[in-house]
Coordinates of C-alpha atoms in Angstrom, one line a residue:
M282 CA 156.5 133.3 138.9
K283 CA 153.7 131.8 137.7
H284 CA 149.4 133.1 137.0
L285 CA 147.5 129.9 139.1
V286 CA 144.1 130.3 136.8
S287 CA 141.2 129.0 139.1
P288 CA 139.5 126.5 137.6
L289 CA 136.2 128.8 137.5
S290 CA 138.4 131.2 135.2
A291 CA 139.0 128.2 132.7
A292 CA 135.6 127.2 132.5
I293 CA 134.8 130.7 131.6
V294 CA 137.5 130.8 129.0
A295 CA 136.4 127.9 127.6
A296 CA 132.8 128.7 127.4
L297 CA 134.2 132.1 126.2
A298 CA 136.5 130.3 123.4
V299 CA 132.7 128.0 122.4
T300 CA 130.7 131.1 122.5
T301 CA 133.0 133.2 120.0
A302 CA 133.6 129.9 116.9
S303 CA 130.1 129.6 117.7
T304 CA 129.1 133.9 116.7
A305 CA 131.6 133.0 114.3
Y306 CA 130.4 130.5 112.3
A307 CA 126.6 131.5 112.8
A308 CA 127.8 134.8 111.2
S309 CA 129.4 133.1 108.1
P310 CA 129.3 136.4 105.5
E311 CA 127.8 134.4 102.4
Y312 CA 126.9 131.4 101.0
K313 CA 128.6 130.0 97.4
I314 CA 126.8 129.3 95.2
A315 CA 127.9 128.5 91.5
L316 CA 125.7 129.2 88.8
I317 CA 127.7 127.2 85.3
A318 CA 126.5 127.3 82.1
G319 CA 127.2 127.6 78.1
K320 CA 128.1 131.9 78.2
T321 CA 129.7 130.7 75.0
G322 CA 128.8 129.3 72.5
V323 CA 125.8 127.6 70.3
L324 CA 123.2 127.8 73.2
E325 CA 124.6 131.0 73.9
S326 CA 121.2 133.2 74.5
Y327 CA 120.0 130.6 76.2
A328 CA 122.2 130.4 79.3
K329 CA 122.6 134.3 79.3
E330 CA 118.5 134.7 80.2
T331 CA 119.4 131.4 82.2
E332 CA 121.7 134.1 84.2
T333 CA 119.6 136.5 83.9
G334 CA 116.7 134.1 85.3
F335 CA 119.1 133.2 88.3
M336 CA 119.8 136.8 90.4
M337 CA 116.1 138.4 89.4
G338 CA 115.2 135.1 91.3
L339 CA 117.6 136.0 93.8
E340 CA 117.0 139.2 94.0
Y341 CA 113.2 139.0 94.1
L342 CA 112.4 135.8 97.1
T343 CA 115.1 137.8 99.0
G344 CA 113.4 141.6 98.6
G345 CA 116.1 142.9 97.1
K346 CA 118.5 141.9 100.2
M347 CA 120.7 139.0 98.2
E348 CA 121.0 137.0 101.7
V349 CA 119.1 134.6 103.4
N350 CA 119.3 134.0 107.1
G351 CA 121.4 136.4 107.5
R352 CA 124.0 135.5 105.2
K353 CA 124.4 137.3 101.5
L354 CA 124.3 134.7 98.9
K355 CA 127.7 135.3 96.2
V356 CA 127.3 133.9 93.3
I357 CA 130.1 132.4 91.5
V358 CA 129.7 132.6 87.5
K359 CA 131.1 130.3 85.2
D360 CA 131.4 129.4 81.4
D361 CA 131.7 125.7 80.2
Q362 CA 131.8 126.8 76.6
G363 CA 128.5 123.4 76.3
K364 CA 132.1 121.0 76.7
P365 CA 132.2 118.4 78.8
D366 CA 135.3 118.1 79.7
L367 CA 135.6 122.2 80.9
G368 CA 132.1 122.0 82.6
R369 CA 133.1 118.8 84.7
A370 CA 136.8 120.7 84.8
L371 CA 134.8 123.7 86.3
L372 CA 132.3 122.1 89.2
A373 CA 134.5 120.3 90.4
E374 CA 137.0 123.8 90.9
A375 CA 133.6 125.3 92.1
Y376 CA 133.3 122.8 94.8
G377 CA 137.0 123.0 95.9
D378 CA 139.0 125.5 95.1
D379 CA 135.4 128.4 95.9
K380 CA 134.6 126.1 99.0
A381 CA 130.4 126.3 96.8
D382 CA 127.8 125.3 98.6
I383 CA 126.1 125.1 96.1
A384 CA 126.2 125.0 92.2
V385 CA 123.6 125.2 89.4
G386 CA 123.9 124.5 85.8
T387 CA 124.3 123.7 83.3
T388 CA 122.6 124.4 79.4
S389 CA 124.3 121.6 77.3
S390 CA 122.9 118.2 77.5
G391 CA 126.3 117.2 77.0
S392 CA 128.0 119.0 80.0
A393 CA 125.5 118.1 82.7
L394 CA 125.6 114.9 82.5
A395 CA 129.9 115.2 82.5
M396 CA 129.1 116.7 85.7
L397 CA 127.1 114.2 87.6
P398 CA 130.1 112.4 88.5
V399 CA 131.8 114.9 89.5
A400 CA 129.2 116.5 92.6
Q401 CA 128.8 113.1 93.5
E402 CA 133.0 113.3 94.2
Y403 CA 133.1 116.3 96.2
K404 CA 129.9 114.5 97.6
K405 CA 127.9 118.0 96.6
V406 CA 124.3 119.6 96.0
L407 CA 124.3 120.4 92.1
I408 CA 121.0 121.8 90.3
V409 CA 120.6 121.4 86.8
E410 CA 119.4 123.9 85.2
P411 CA 118.3 124.0 82.4
A412 CA 119.9 120.6 80.2
A413 CA 116.4 118.6 79.7
A414 CA 118.4 115.2 79.2
D415 CA 116.5 112.1 80.7
A416 CA 119.7 110.1 81.8
I417 CA 120.5 113.5 83.5
T418 CA 117.3 111.8 86.2
G419 CA 117.1 108.4 85.3
E420 CA 120.2 106.4 84.2
K421 CA 123.1 108.7 85.0
W422 CA 121.3 110.1 88.6
N423 CA 123.0 110.3 92.0
R424 CA 121.4 111.8 95.1
Y425 CA 123.5 114.6 94.4
I426 CA 121.3 115.5 91.4
F427 CA 118.6 117.3 91.7
R428 CA 116.4 119.5 88.9
T429 CA 114.2 122.1 88.1
G430 CA 114.7 122.3 84.4
R431 CA 112.0 120.1 82.1
S432 CA 113.2 116.7 81.3
S433 CA 112.5 115.4 77.8
M434 CA 110.6 113.2 79.0
Q435 CA 107.9 116.0 79.9
D436 CA 108.6 117.5 76.4
A437 CA 107.9 114.1 75.0
L438 CA 104.8 113.6 77.8
A439 CA 103.5 116.9 76.6
A440 CA 103.0 117.1 72.9
A441 CA 102.1 113.6 72.6
S442 CA 98.7 114.8 74.7
T443 CA 98.5 117.0 71.5
L444 CA 98.6 114.7 68.9
K445 CA 95.6 112.1 68.6
A446 CA 96.4 110.1 65.5
G447 CA 98.0 110.3 62.1
S448 CA 101.8 109.9 60.8
V449 CA 105.2 111.1 62.6
G450 CA 108.7 112.5 61.1
F451 CA 111.2 114.0 63.4
L452 CA 114.1 116.1 62.7
T453 CA 117.1 116.7 65.9
Q454 CA 120.2 117.3 66.6
D455 CA 123.1 113.7 67.0
Y456 CA 123.8 114.5 70.3
S457 CA 123.0 113.4 73.5
F458 CA 119.3 115.3 73.9
G459 CA 118.0 115.1 70.5
R460 CA 118.4 111.3 71.5
D461 CA 116.7 111.2 74.1
A462 CA 114.1 113.5 73.4
I463 CA 113.1 111.0 69.8
K464 CA 113.4 108.1 72.7
A465 CA 110.8 109.7 75.0
A466 CA 108.5 110.5 71.8
R467 CA 108.5 107.7 71.0
E468 CA 107.5 106.5 74.5
A469 CA 105.4 109.4 75.3
L470 CA 103.4 108.5 73.2
A471 CA 102.0 105.0 73.5
A472 CA 102.1 106.2 77.2
T473 CA 99.0 109.0 76.2
G474 CA 97.4 106.5 73.9
S475 CA 98.3 107.9 71.4
K476 CA 97.3 106.0 67.9
A477 CA 99.7 108.7 65.7
Q478 CA 102.8 106.3 64.1
V479 CA 106.4 107.1 64.7
I480 CA 107.5 107.0 60.7
H481 CA 110.8 108.5 60.0
E482 CA 113.4 109.7 62.7
E483 CA 117.1 112.4 60.9
Y484 CA 119.4 113.0 63.3
A485 CA 121.9 115.5 61.4
P486 CA 124.4 117.1 63.5
V487 CA 124.3 120.0 65.5
A488 CA 125.4 122.8 63.6
T489 CA 123.5 122.1 60.4
A490 CA 123.1 124.8 57.9
D491 CA 121.8 123.0 54.8
F492 CA 118.6 121.4 55.7
T493 CA 117.8 120.3 51.8
A494 CA 118.6 116.2 52.1
P495 CA 117.2 114.8 55.7
S496 CA 114.0 117.0 55.1
Q497 CA 113.4 115.9 51.4
R498 CA 114.2 111.4 53.6
L499 CA 111.6 112.1 56.3
F500 CA 108.5 115.0 53.1
D501 CA 109.4 111.1 51.5
A502 CA 109.1 108.9 54.5
L503 CA 105.2 110.3 55.3
K504 CA 104.2 111.2 52.1
D505 CA 102.1 108.2 52.2
K506 CA 101.7 107.8 54.9
P507 CA 98.0 108.8 57.1
Q508 CA 97.2 111.6 57.9
P509 CA 97.4 115.0 59.5
R510 CA 101.0 113.8 58.9
I511 CA 103.8 116.2 61.3
L512 CA 106.8 117.0 60.6
Q513 CA 108.1 117.1 65.0
I514 CA 111.3 119.4 65.2
V515 CA 113.1 118.7 68.1
W516 CA 115.8 121.5 68.0
A517 CA 118.1 123.4 70.5
G518 CA 119.5 126.4 69.5
P519 CA 118.4 129.0 66.1
N520 CA 115.0 126.6 65.3
P521 CA 115.6 125.6 61.2
M522 CA 112.0 125.8 60.7
N523 CA 111.9 128.4 58.5
K524 CA 114.6 126.8 56.3
I525 CA 112.9 123.6 56.4
A526 CA 109.3 125.6 55.4
D527 CA 111.1 127.1 52.6
L528 CA 111.3 123.4 50.8
K529 CA 107.1 123.5 50.8
P530 CA 106.2 120.7 53.0
E531 CA 103.0 121.0 52.4
R532 CA 102.9 120.0 48.9
Y533 CA 102.8 116.4 50.8
G534 CA 99.8 117.4 53.3
I535 CA 103.2 117.7 55.7
I536 CA 102.2 120.1 58.6
L537 CA 104.9 121.6 60.8
S538 CA 105.3 121.6 64.8
P539 CA 108.5 123.6 65.8
G540 CA 107.6 122.6 70.0
G541 CA 108.3 126.2 72.3
N542 CA 111.6 128.0 71.7
I543 CA 112.5 131.4 72.8
L544 CA 111.7 134.5 71.2
P545 CA 113.7 135.5 69.0
V546 CA 112.6 132.4 67.2
M547 CA 109.2 132.8 67.5
K548 CA 108.9 136.5 66.3
T549 CA 110.0 134.1 63.0
W550 CA 107.3 132.6 62.8
K551 CA 104.8 135.1 62.0
N552 CA 103.6 132.9 58.5
F553 CA 102.6 129.8 60.2
A554 CA 99.2 131.5 62.2
G555 CA 97.8 128.3 63.0
T556 CA 100.3 125.6 64.3
E557 CA 99.8 124.3 67.5
G558 CA 102.6 123.2 69.6
T559 CA 103.8 123.0 73.4
I560 CA 106.3 124.5 75.4
Y561 CA 107.7 124.9 78.8
Y562 CA 106.5 128.8 79.7
Y563 CA 105.7 132.0 77.1
Y564 CA 106.6 135.3 79.3
G565 CA 101.6 135.6 79.1
F566 CA 101.1 132.2 80.0
P567 CA 101.3 131.3 83.9
K568 CA 99.5 134.4 86.7
N569 CA 101.3 134.7 89.5
K570 CA 102.4 137.0 91.5
M571 CA 105.8 135.6 90.5
N572 CA 105.4 135.8 86.7
D573 CA 103.8 139.5 87.1
W574 CA 106.9 140.6 89.2
L575 CA 109.5 138.6 86.5
V576 CA 107.0 140.1 83.4
A577 CA 107.3 143.8 84.8
E578 CA 110.9 143.9 85.7
H579 CA 112.0 142.2 82.8
I580 CA 110.0 144.6 80.4
K581 CA 111.3 148.1 82.4
R582 CA 115.1 147.1 82.8
F583 CA 115.2 145.2 78.9
K584 CA 112.9 146.4 77.0
A585 CA 111.2 142.3 76.4
P586 CA 109.4 140.1 78.0
P587 CA 111.4 137.7 79.9
D588 CA 112.0 133.9 77.7
M589 CA 112.0 130.4 78.6
F590 CA 115.7 129.9 80.1
T591 CA 114.6 132.9 81.9
A592 CA 111.8 131.2 83.5
G593 CA 113.9 128.7 84.0
G594 CA 116.9 131.1 86.3
M595 CA 114.0 132.0 88.3
A596 CA 113.2 128.7 89.0
A597 CA 116.7 128.2 90.1
A598 CA 116.7 130.4 91.6
G599 CA 113.5 129.4 93.4
A600 CA 114.6 126.2 95.1
V601 CA 117.5 127.3 96.3
I602 CA 116.0 129.7 98.4
A603 CA 113.5 127.9 100.1
A604 CA 116.5 124.9 100.3
L605 CA 118.3 127.1 102.6
Q606 CA 115.6 128.0 105.0
K607 CA 114.4 124.5 105.4
A608 CA 118.9 123.6 105.9
P609 CA 120.6 127.0 106.9
G610 CA 123.4 125.2 107.5
A611 CA 124.1 124.7 103.9
E612 CA 126.1 120.8 104.9
T613 CA 125.0 118.5 102.7
E614 CA 122.8 115.6 104.1
K615 CA 120.6 118.2 105.6
L616 CA 119.8 119.7 102.1
V617 CA 119.0 116.8 100.0
A618 CA 117.1 115.6 103.1
A619 CA 115.0 119.2 103.2
M620 CA 115.3 119.5 99.0
E621 CA 113.4 115.4 98.7
G622 CA 109.9 116.4 98.3
M623 CA 109.7 119.9 98.9
S624 CA 108.6 122.3 97.1
F625 CA 109.8 126.0 95.9
E626 CA 108.0 128.8 94.2
T627 CA 108.3 129.1 90.9
P628 CA 107.3 131.6 87.9
K629 CA 104.8 129.0 86.3
G630 CA 103.2 128.1 90.2
T631 CA 104.4 126.2 92.5
M632 CA 106.8 122.7 91.9
A633 CA 108.0 120.1 94.0
F634 CA 110.6 118.2 93.6
R635 CA 109.7 114.2 93.3
K636 CA 111.5 112.5 96.1
E637 CA 112.3 109.0 93.3
D638 CA 114.7 110.5 91.1
H639 CA 114.3 114.5 92.2
Q640 CA 113.0 115.3 89.1
A641 CA 110.9 118.5 89.2
L642 CA 107.4 118.4 88.3
Q643 CA 105.5 121.4 86.6
P644 CA 102.9 122.2 84.4
M645 CA 103.8 122.5 80.7
Y646 CA 102.2 124.1 77.9
H647 CA 99.6 124.2 74.6
F648 CA 99.8 126.7 72.2
R649 CA 98.6 128.3 69.1
I650 CA 100.8 131.2 66.8
K651 CA 98.6 134.0 67.1
K652 CA 97.2 135.1 63.9
D653 CA 97.0 139.2 64.9
Q654 CA 100.2 139.9 66.5
K655 CA 99.7 142.9 68.7
D656 CA 103.0 143.9 68.6
E657 CA 106.3 142.4 68.1
W658 CA 106.4 139.9 71.5
D659 CA 103.0 139.6 71.0
L660 CA 103.2 135.8 69.9
L661 CA 101.2 133.3 71.6
E662 CA 97.9 131.9 72.8
L663 CA 97.9 129.3 74.9
V664 CA 95.2 126.2 74.3
R665 CA 95.3 124.3 77.6
E666 CA 98.0 124.3 80.3
I667 CA 98.9 120.6 80.8
P668 CA 99.0 120.2 84.7
A669 CA 102.0 117.8 85.8
S670 CA 99.1 114.7 86.7
D671 CA 98.2 115.5 83.3
L672 CA 102.0 113.9 82.3
P673 CA 102.8 110.3 83.9
L674 CA 106.5 110.6 84.1
P675 CA 108.1 107.5 84.4
V676 CA 111.1 106.7 87.0
R677 CA 113.9 105.8 85.5
N678 CA 116.7 106.0 88.0
K679 CA 118.7 103.5 90.0
R680 CA 118.3 104.2 94.1

C-alpha cells in the first residue's frame, strides 16, 4: 500500500531539510587556521616567539574564549624547518588535507616566497608573518597574500631616516632576506634624502662563524671615507656584532649599527651604550592596552618581557580575528574584500593593510642602547617613534 504525501507535507519536509542544512552550516564547529613556522633550524627562536604571540593574541582578542562568531578556533601548527620545499608542501597540506580557512607563516623569507604560489593555486588567504623579503609584497605577490610583518624596505626606510650623511658599509647574509635588505637600504637612503654614501657590501653565508675576512674588507673600504663611518649589520639569527667589535673597528673610526634584534641578543650589547639603531618593536615603546596586556601577561607566564617576534605573532592574530569578524563565512573572496584596506589592532597600535599590495603599514622605532640598565631586560631607550607616514614605502607589485 502506498503512502501519499500531500503537497503541504512535502513542502514542510523540504523546508525542514533546508533549515537543517543551514543550521548545520551555521553551527560549523570551528575555524581552522594553519600556522607555519621554522621551529627547527637557525631561526627557531623567532618561530617560537611568533607562535607564542599568535596564541596569546587569539586569547586576548577573544576574551579567552578562543572563538569568533560562535565558532571555535582550531590552530594547526606546522614546522617547515626553514626549508622552502617543505614550506610549500606543508601549506598545500594545510589548505588541501586540513581544510584550513586561513594560513599564517612563515619565518624564513626563502620558505615564504616558495609558499606564495600555493596560496594562489588553492585560492586561499596567506598572512605572511614574519618573513621580510620585499618580493613577498613585490614581484612575487598575488592577491591572496597579506603581510602583517614589516618588509625589508620598511626596515631600510626607518634606518635611513637616522643616517643624514657620511659613509655606510653593509654586512648581511647571502640569501633572499639579506639581498633584499641591502637593495632596500640603498633605495631608502635616496628616498629619505640622505647624503650618506654606500661604500661597500659584504654577503656572508648564513652559517658564518668567523667574520674576520668580511669585516676586514669592510674596514678597508670605509677607513678613509667621510665620517661618520657606519658599519650596518643586517642579520637574521644570532647577531655577529660582538664578534665584529672584537676586531676593533674603532681603530678606523668605524661605528657599528646593529639594527634591532631579539632580547637575548641585545642583552649582550651592554658595552655599546649610546649606539643607535632602529627596530620593529621593543616591549617598552608602544603605549596601548594590547601591548600593556601582552607585556604584563608575558612576564607573568614566562618571567621575561615579550620580544619583537612575539609582537609580530600577536599582530597576525589581530588580522585573523578582524578578517573573520568582517567575513564570518570565511569564504576566500569575501575575506580578500574585507582585508583590503582593513585596520586591525596590534601591540604596536593600529595597523592597516594597504589596498594596493596588502602590506601592513606600521610605525618603527629609533632607539639608543641604554647606559644605565636597571635590570637584564632594560636595554633600550626611545629616541623617536617613526610613524608610518614618515616611511615612503613604494608599491612594487604588478596588480
